[in-house]
Coordinates of C-alpha atoms and ligand atoms in Angstrom, one line a residue:
M459 CA 6.3 -60.2 138.3
R460 CA 7.4 -63.8 137.8
L461 CA 9.6 -65.6 135.4
R462 CA 6.7 -66.7 133.3
D463 CA 5.7 -63.1 132.9
C464 CA 9.1 -62.5 131.1
H465 CA 8.6 -62.5 127.3
N466 CA 11.5 -60.4 126.2
F467 CA 14.8 -58.7 127.2
H468 CA 13.0 -55.8 128.8
D469 CA 10.9 -58.1 131.0
F470 CA 14.0 -59.9 132.2
R471 CA 15.8 -56.6 132.9
K472 CA 12.8 -55.4 134.9
L473 CA 12.7 -58.6 137.0
A474 CA 16.5 -58.5 137.5
K475 CA 16.2 -55.0 138.7
R476 CA 13.7 -56.1 141.3
R477 CA 15.9 -58.9 142.6
L478 CA 19.3 -57.3 142.6
P479 CA 20.8 -54.6 144.9
G480 CA 21.1 -51.4 142.9
P481 CA 24.9 -51.4 142.6
I482 CA 24.9 -54.9 141.1
F483 CA 22.1 -54.1 138.7
N484 CA 23.8 -51.0 137.5
Y485 CA 27.1 -52.8 137.1
I486 CA 25.4 -55.1 134.5
D487 CA 23.1 -52.5 133.0
G488 CA 25.7 -49.7 132.8
A489 CA 28.3 -48.8 130.3
A490 CA 31.1 -46.2 129.7
D491 CA 30.9 -42.4 129.8
D492 CA 27.5 -41.3 128.4
E493 CA 26.6 -44.8 127.4
V494 CA 26.1 -43.7 123.8
T495 CA 27.7 -46.7 122.3
H496 CA 25.7 -49.0 124.5
R497 CA 22.5 -47.5 123.2
R498 CA 23.7 -47.5 119.6
N499 CA 24.5 -51.2 119.7
T500 CA 20.9 -52.1 119.8
A501 CA 19.7 -49.1 117.7
S502 CA 22.1 -50.1 114.9
F503 CA 19.8 -53.0 114.0
E504 CA 17.1 -50.5 113.1
R505 CA 19.2 -49.2 110.2
C506 CA 18.0 -51.9 108.0
D507 CA 14.9 -54.0 107.3
L508 CA 14.4 -57.6 106.6
V509 CA 12.9 -58.5 103.2
P510 CA 11.1 -61.8 103.4
N511 CA 10.5 -64.2 100.6
I512 CA 7.2 -66.0 100.4
L513 CA 5.8 -69.4 99.3
R514 CA 9.1 -71.2 99.8
G515 CA 7.6 -74.2 101.4
V516 CA 9.6 -73.9 104.6
N517 CA 8.8 -77.0 106.7
S518 CA 11.6 -77.8 109.1
I519 CA 14.1 -75.2 110.3
D520 CA 17.8 -75.9 110.7
M521 CA 19.4 -73.0 112.6
S522 CA 22.7 -74.9 113.4
V523 CA 26.0 -73.3 112.6
T524 CA 29.7 -74.3 112.8
V525 CA 31.9 -71.7 114.4
M526 CA 35.6 -72.1 114.8
G527 CA 35.2 -75.8 114.4
Q528 CA 32.4 -76.0 117.0
Q529 CA 28.9 -77.2 116.1
L530 CA 26.2 -75.1 117.6
A531 CA 22.5 -76.0 117.5
M532 CA 21.6 -72.3 117.4
P533 CA 23.6 -69.3 116.1
V534 CA 23.6 -67.5 119.5
Y535 CA 26.1 -68.2 122.3
C536 CA 26.6 -66.8 125.8
S537 CA 29.5 -64.3 125.8
P538 CA 32.0 -64.5 128.6
T539 CA 31.2 -62.1 131.5
A540 CA 32.7 -61.5 134.8
L541 CA 31.4 -62.1 138.3
Q542 CA 28.3 -64.2 137.5
R543 CA 27.8 -65.6 141.0
L544 CA 27.3 -62.1 142.2
F545 CA 24.2 -61.9 139.9
H546 CA 22.8 -65.2 141.0
H547 CA 24.3 -67.8 143.4
Q548 CA 24.3 -70.4 140.6
G549 CA 26.4 -68.1 138.4
E550 CA 28.4 -69.7 135.6
R551 CA 27.0 -73.1 136.5
A552 CA 23.5 -71.9 135.4
V553 CA 24.7 -70.3 132.2
A554 CA 26.8 -73.4 131.2
A555 CA 24.0 -75.8 131.9
A556 CA 21.4 -73.7 130.0
A557 CA 23.8 -73.3 127.1
E558 CA 24.3 -77.1 127.1
K559 CA 20.6 -77.7 127.0
F560 CA 20.3 -75.5 123.9
G561 CA 23.4 -77.0 122.3
T562 CA 25.4 -73.8 122.2
M563 CA 28.7 -72.4 123.4
F564 CA 29.4 -70.5 126.6
G565 CA 32.2 -68.3 127.6
V566 CA 34.1 -68.4 130.9
S567 CA 35.7 -65.1 131.9
S568 CA 39.2 -64.8 133.5
L569 CA 37.1 -62.9 136.1
G570 CA 34.6 -65.8 136.3
T571 CA 33.4 -67.1 139.7
V572 CA 33.4 -70.8 138.9
S573 CA 36.5 -72.7 137.7
L574 CA 36.9 -73.4 134.1
E575 CA 37.9 -77.0 135.0
E576 CA 34.7 -77.7 136.9
L577 CA 32.6 -76.3 134.1
R578 CA 34.5 -78.3 131.5
R579 CA 34.0 -81.5 133.5
A580 CA 30.3 -80.9 134.0
H581 CA 29.2 -80.0 130.5
K582 CA 29.8 -81.3 127.0
N583 CA 29.0 -78.1 125.0
P584 CA 31.9 -76.1 123.6
Q585 CA 33.5 -73.8 126.1
V586 CA 35.4 -70.6 125.3
Y587 CA 37.9 -69.3 127.8
Q588 CA 38.1 -65.5 127.8
F589 CA 41.6 -64.3 128.6
Y590 CA 43.2 -61.0 129.4
F591 CA 46.8 -60.3 128.6
H592 CA 49.0 -59.7 131.6
K593 CA 52.4 -58.1 131.9
D594 CA 53.7 -61.3 133.4
R595 CA 54.2 -63.5 130.4
G596 CA 54.7 -66.5 132.7
L597 CA 51.3 -66.0 134.1
N598 CA 49.8 -65.8 130.5
R599 CA 51.5 -69.1 129.6
A600 CA 50.4 -70.8 132.9
M601 CA 46.8 -69.7 132.3
M602 CA 46.8 -71.0 128.8
Q603 CA 48.3 -74.3 129.8
R604 CA 45.6 -74.7 132.5
A605 CA 42.9 -74.1 129.9
K606 CA 44.5 -76.5 127.5
E607 CA 44.7 -79.2 130.2
A608 CA 41.1 -78.7 131.1
G609 CA 40.1 -79.3 127.5
V610 CA 38.8 -75.8 126.6
E611 CA 37.9 -75.7 122.9
V612 CA 38.5 -72.1 122.1
M613 CA 40.8 -69.5 123.5
M614 CA 39.3 -66.0 123.3
L615 CA 41.7 -63.0 123.9
T616 CA 39.8 -59.8 124.8
V617 CA 41.7 -57.0 123.1
D618 CA 39.5 -54.0 123.8
S619 CA 40.3 -53.8 127.6
I620 CA 43.9 -52.9 128.0
T621 CA 42.5 -50.4 130.6
G622 CA 39.2 -50.3 132.4
G623 CA 36.3 -48.3 130.9
N624 CA 34.9 -45.2 132.7
R625 CA 31.7 -46.7 134.3
E626 CA 30.2 -43.7 136.1
R627 CA 27.3 -45.7 137.5
D628 CA 29.8 -47.8 139.4
L629 CA 31.6 -44.7 140.7
R630 CA 28.4 -43.4 142.1
T631 CA 27.4 -46.6 143.9
G632 CA 30.9 -47.6 144.9
F633 CA 30.6 -50.9 143.1
S634 CA 34.0 -52.7 143.0
I635 CA 35.5 -56.0 144.0
P636 CA 36.1 -56.1 146.9
F637 CA 33.0 -54.0 147.7
R638 CA 33.7 -50.3 148.6
L639 CA 30.2 -49.1 148.7
T640 CA 29.1 -45.5 149.2
L641 CA 26.5 -45.0 151.9
G642 CA 23.8 -44.8 149.1
G643 CA 25.2 -48.1 147.7
M644 CA 25.0 -49.7 151.1
L645 CA 21.4 -48.6 151.5
Q646 CA 20.5 -50.2 148.2
F647 CA 21.9 -53.5 149.4
A648 CA 19.8 -53.2 152.6
L649 CA 16.7 -53.0 150.4
K650 CA 17.3 -56.4 148.9
P651 CA 17.9 -58.7 151.9
M652 CA 17.1 -61.9 149.9
W653 CA 20.2 -61.3 147.7
G654 CA 22.3 -60.9 150.9
I655 CA 20.9 -64.1 152.4
N656 CA 21.7 -66.0 149.2
Y657 CA 25.2 -64.5 149.1
V658 CA 26.1 -65.5 152.6
T659 CA 24.5 -68.9 152.6
H660 CA 26.2 -70.1 149.5
E661 CA 29.8 -70.9 148.7
R662 CA 32.3 -68.1 149.4
F663 CA 32.8 -65.6 146.5
R664 CA 35.9 -66.4 144.6
M665 CA 37.5 -65.8 141.2
P666 CA 39.2 -69.3 140.7
Q667 CA 40.8 -68.4 137.4
L668 CA 42.9 -65.8 139.1
D669 CA 42.8 -66.5 142.8
A670 CA 46.2 -68.2 142.8
H671 CA 47.8 -65.3 141.0
I672 CA 46.4 -62.1 142.3
D673 CA 45.3 -60.6 145.5
M674 CA 43.9 -57.2 144.7
S675 CA 40.8 -55.4 143.5
I676 CA 39.5 -55.7 140.0
A677 CA 40.3 -52.0 139.3
R678 CA 44.0 -52.6 140.4
Y679 CA 44.0 -55.8 138.4
F680 CA 43.2 -53.8 135.2
T681 CA 45.6 -51.0 135.9
E682 CA 48.5 -52.9 137.4
L683 CA 48.5 -56.4 136.0
M684 CA 47.2 -56.0 132.4
D685 CA 49.7 -55.1 129.8
P686 CA 48.7 -52.0 127.8
T687 CA 51.7 -52.5 125.5
M688 CA 50.3 -55.8 124.2
S689 CA 51.2 -56.0 120.6
W690 CA 50.6 -58.1 117.5
D691 CA 53.9 -59.9 118.1
D692 CA 52.7 -60.9 121.6
V693 CA 49.4 -62.2 120.2
T694 CA 51.2 -64.0 117.4
E695 CA 53.2 -65.8 120.0
M696 CA 50.1 -66.7 122.0
V697 CA 48.4 -68.1 119.0
K698 CA 51.4 -70.4 118.4
I699 CA 51.6 -71.5 122.0
W700 CA 47.8 -72.2 122.2
N701 CA 48.1 -74.3 119.0
G702 CA 44.3 -74.6 118.6
K703 CA 41.3 -72.4 117.9
F704 CA 42.2 -68.9 118.9
C705 CA 39.9 -65.9 118.6
L706 CA 40.3 -62.1 119.3
K707 CA 37.3 -60.4 121.0
G708 CA 37.0 -56.7 120.4
V709 CA 38.3 -56.3 116.9
M710 CA 36.6 -53.5 115.0
S711 CA 38.8 -52.2 112.2
V712 CA 39.2 -54.0 108.8
A713 CA 43.0 -53.6 109.2
D714 CA 43.0 -55.4 112.5
A715 CA 40.7 -58.1 111.1
K716 CA 43.1 -58.8 108.3
R717 CA 46.0 -58.9 110.8
A718 CA 44.1 -61.4 112.9
A719 CA 43.6 -63.6 109.9
E720 CA 47.3 -63.4 109.0
I721 CA 48.5 -64.5 112.4
G722 CA 46.4 -67.6 112.3
C723 CA 43.3 -66.7 114.4
A724 CA 40.3 -69.0 113.7
G725 CA 37.8 -66.2 114.4
I726 CA 37.2 -62.7 115.6
V727 CA 34.4 -61.2 117.5
L728 CA 33.4 -57.7 116.5
S729 CA 32.6 -56.2 119.8
N730 CA 32.8 -53.0 121.9
H731 CA 32.4 -54.9 125.1
G732 CA 28.7 -54.0 125.3
G733 CA 29.6 -50.3 125.2
R734 CA 31.5 -50.6 128.5
Q735 CA 34.9 -49.5 127.2
L736 CA 35.3 -46.8 124.6
D737 CA 32.2 -44.7 124.5
G738 CA 31.6 -43.2 121.0
S739 CA 33.0 -46.3 119.3
R740 CA 31.1 -47.8 116.4
A741 CA 28.5 -50.5 116.8
P742 CA 29.6 -54.0 115.8
F743 CA 26.6 -54.4 113.5
D744 CA 27.5 -51.2 111.7
Q745 CA 31.0 -52.5 111.0
L746 CA 30.0 -56.1 110.2
A747 CA 29.7 -55.9 106.4
E748 CA 33.1 -54.3 105.8
V749 CA 34.9 -56.8 108.0
V750 CA 33.1 -59.8 106.5
D751 CA 34.0 -58.5 103.0
A752 CA 37.6 -58.2 104.0
V753 CA 38.2 -61.5 105.8
G754 CA 35.0 -63.6 105.8
D755 CA 36.5 -66.1 103.4
R756 CA 39.4 -66.7 105.7
I757 CA 38.2 -66.6 109.3
D758 CA 34.9 -66.8 111.1
V759 CA 33.5 -63.4 111.9
L760 CA 31.3 -63.2 115.0
M761 CA 29.7 -60.2 116.7
D762 CA 28.2 -59.2 120.0
G763 CA 26.6 -56.1 121.4
G764 CA 23.0 -55.0 121.8
V765 CA 21.4 -58.3 120.6
Q766 CA 17.9 -58.6 122.1
R767 CA 15.8 -60.2 119.4
G768 CA 15.8 -63.1 116.9
T769 CA 15.5 -60.5 114.1
H770 CA 18.8 -58.9 115.3
V771 CA 20.4 -62.3 114.9
L772 CA 19.0 -62.9 111.4
K773 CA 20.2 -59.4 110.3
A774 CA 23.7 -60.2 111.6
L775 CA 23.7 -63.6 109.9
S776 CA 22.4 -62.1 106.7
L777 CA 25.4 -59.7 106.6
G778 CA 27.8 -62.7 107.1
A779 CA 28.3 -63.1 110.8
K780 CA 28.8 -66.8 111.7
A781 CA 27.2 -66.5 115.1
V782 CA 26.2 -63.8 117.6
G783 CA 27.1 -63.5 121.2
V784 CA 24.8 -62.2 124.0
G785 CA 25.8 -60.6 127.2
R786 CA 23.1 -58.8 129.1
F787 CA 20.5 -60.9 127.2
H788 CA 21.6 -63.9 129.4
L789 CA 22.7 -62.0 132.5
F790 CA 19.4 -60.3 133.3
P791 CA 17.6 -63.7 133.1
L792 CA 20.4 -65.2 135.3
A793 CA 19.9 -62.5 137.9
A794 CA 16.1 -62.9 137.6
A795 CA 15.9 -66.6 138.1
G796 CA 19.2 -68.5 137.8
Q797 CA 19.3 -71.4 135.4
A798 CA 15.6 -71.4 134.8
G799 CA 15.9 -67.8 133.7
V800 CA 18.7 -68.4 131.3
E801 CA 16.9 -71.4 129.8
R802 CA 13.8 -69.3 129.3
A803 CA 15.7 -66.5 127.6
L804 CA 17.5 -68.9 125.3
G805 CA 14.3 -70.8 124.6
L806 CA 12.5 -67.6 123.7
M807 CA 15.4 -66.6 121.4
R808 CA 15.3 -70.0 119.7
T809 CA 11.6 -69.8 119.2
E810 CA 11.9 -66.2 117.8
I811 CA 14.7 -67.3 115.4
E812 CA 12.7 -70.3 114.2
R813 CA 9.5 -68.2 113.7
D814 CA 11.5 -65.4 112.0
M815 CA 13.3 -67.8 109.6
R816 CA 9.9 -69.3 108.7
L817 CA 8.5 -65.9 108.0
M818 CA 11.6 -65.0 106.0
G819 CA 11.2 -68.0 103.8
V820 CA 14.5 -69.6 104.8
A821 CA 15.0 -73.2 106.1
S822 CA 18.6 -73.0 107.0
V823 CA 21.1 -70.3 108.1
G824 CA 23.0 -70.8 104.9
Q825 CA 20.1 -69.4 102.9
L826 CA 20.3 -66.0 104.6
S827 CA 22.2 -63.4 102.6
R828 CA 22.3 -59.7 101.9
E829 CA 19.5 -60.2 99.5
N830 CA 17.3 -60.4 102.6
L831 CA 18.3 -56.9 103.8
R832 CA 17.7 -53.4 102.7
F833 CA 19.4 -50.5 104.4
R834 CA 17.2 -47.4 104.9
Ligands
FMN2061 C1 28.3 -57.4 133.4 C2 29.2 -57.7 132.3 C3 30.5 -58.2 132.5 C4 31.3 -58.5 131.4 N1 32.5 -59.1 131.6 C5 33.3 -59.4 130.6 C6 34.6 -60.1 130.8 O1 35.0 -60.4 131.9 N2 35.3 -60.3 129.7 C7 35.0 -60.0 128.4 O2 35.7 -60.2 127.5 N3 33.8 -59.3 128.2 C8 33.0 -59.1 129.2 N4 31.8 -58.4 129.0 C9 31.3 -58.1 127.6 C10 30.5 -59.3 127.0 O3 31.3 -60.4 126.8 C11 29.9 -58.9 125.7 O4 30.9 -58.4 124.8 C12 28.9 -57.8 125.8 O5 28.1 -58.0 127.0 C13 27.9 -57.8 124.6 O6 27.0 -56.8 124.7 P1 25.5 -57.0 125.3 O7 25.6 -57.1 126.7 O8 24.8 -55.8 124.8 O9 25.0 -58.3 124.7 C14 30.9 -58.2 130.1 C15 29.7 -57.6 129.9 C16 28.8 -57.3 131.0 C17 27.4 -56.8 130.7

């Protein structure tokens, strides 16, 4: 199987599985507890159907959107995710470059493996810096200052991860940073020597957003450095300090969405972290209409979770989402083939959206509305 044989999410996932040692593949693919929420994220799009209009004379398609003041050539962006250079040695460099090619936004995680400054210097497309809230308020301020100085456009505070999710696949393989593999996990690495050769022949693994501040495992980072008492007052202060486009990732309730609007957020991302945190929590798509009705006229409502198809994107936009984030949809292609993989995935997504908009009879994203949807 080669990159050109990949035509959809499942193909990329299959190719990534062939290339990656089992523990790393399962870190990406897995989710919390019984992974019910993870499965439901994609299944939720099946709850409704698209109702196309015909004979609308759709010639050229404009799928551009403006989100939190950023112009995106397509309504899909790459959500921030940790540890990308473990998945492919090009890591965040590949994702940022591919997103730039498609004129869209990319996220850099606090647990990213390339520095936000390097990525900001190398690429012109909008960059989101994903941030976790630490007990040490000085550290929070220093990290925000650093992002500001680098010229990051949007600060995205993840609010669904005040403690780590129960990822049982990782417990079985021993996946952690630094590695603490079980014997079975080690054997799985031995089966993929090419991954190991790439790992040792490229630049040393680092997490440059945090290197200067922490010297511990990711599990301890979540339990010891993150602040589970983070409150609305804390976030209000951060929004003021940032003094720019600020966004909360992981909002799900209407009450929280309203609060986010009140404290001056430019946007919220409805998200359950790809099902990796609270299993049994609602799918973002299922929650979208309520939240858009409550705050959609005041702030930009985005969503991520389970998006695999152009039609998923059109359904979310029809309900009022301003843009849609993808996680595994770009990570499996990254693992499968680096930048070429992410470019192929984003290209397929763009082609699907374009074709689907034409079939729906809409020439621009603004023409999508709930009239296009019927729930079963
Ligand atoms: C391997 C992996 C690592 C992730 N790391 C982070 C992270 O560091 N920070 C964060 O806010 N979200 C993180 N996420 C969540 C994504 O930003 C996004 O919310 C999620 O992947 C969307 O679901 P999807 O994978 O079904 O598209 C991660 C997701 C995955 C799959």
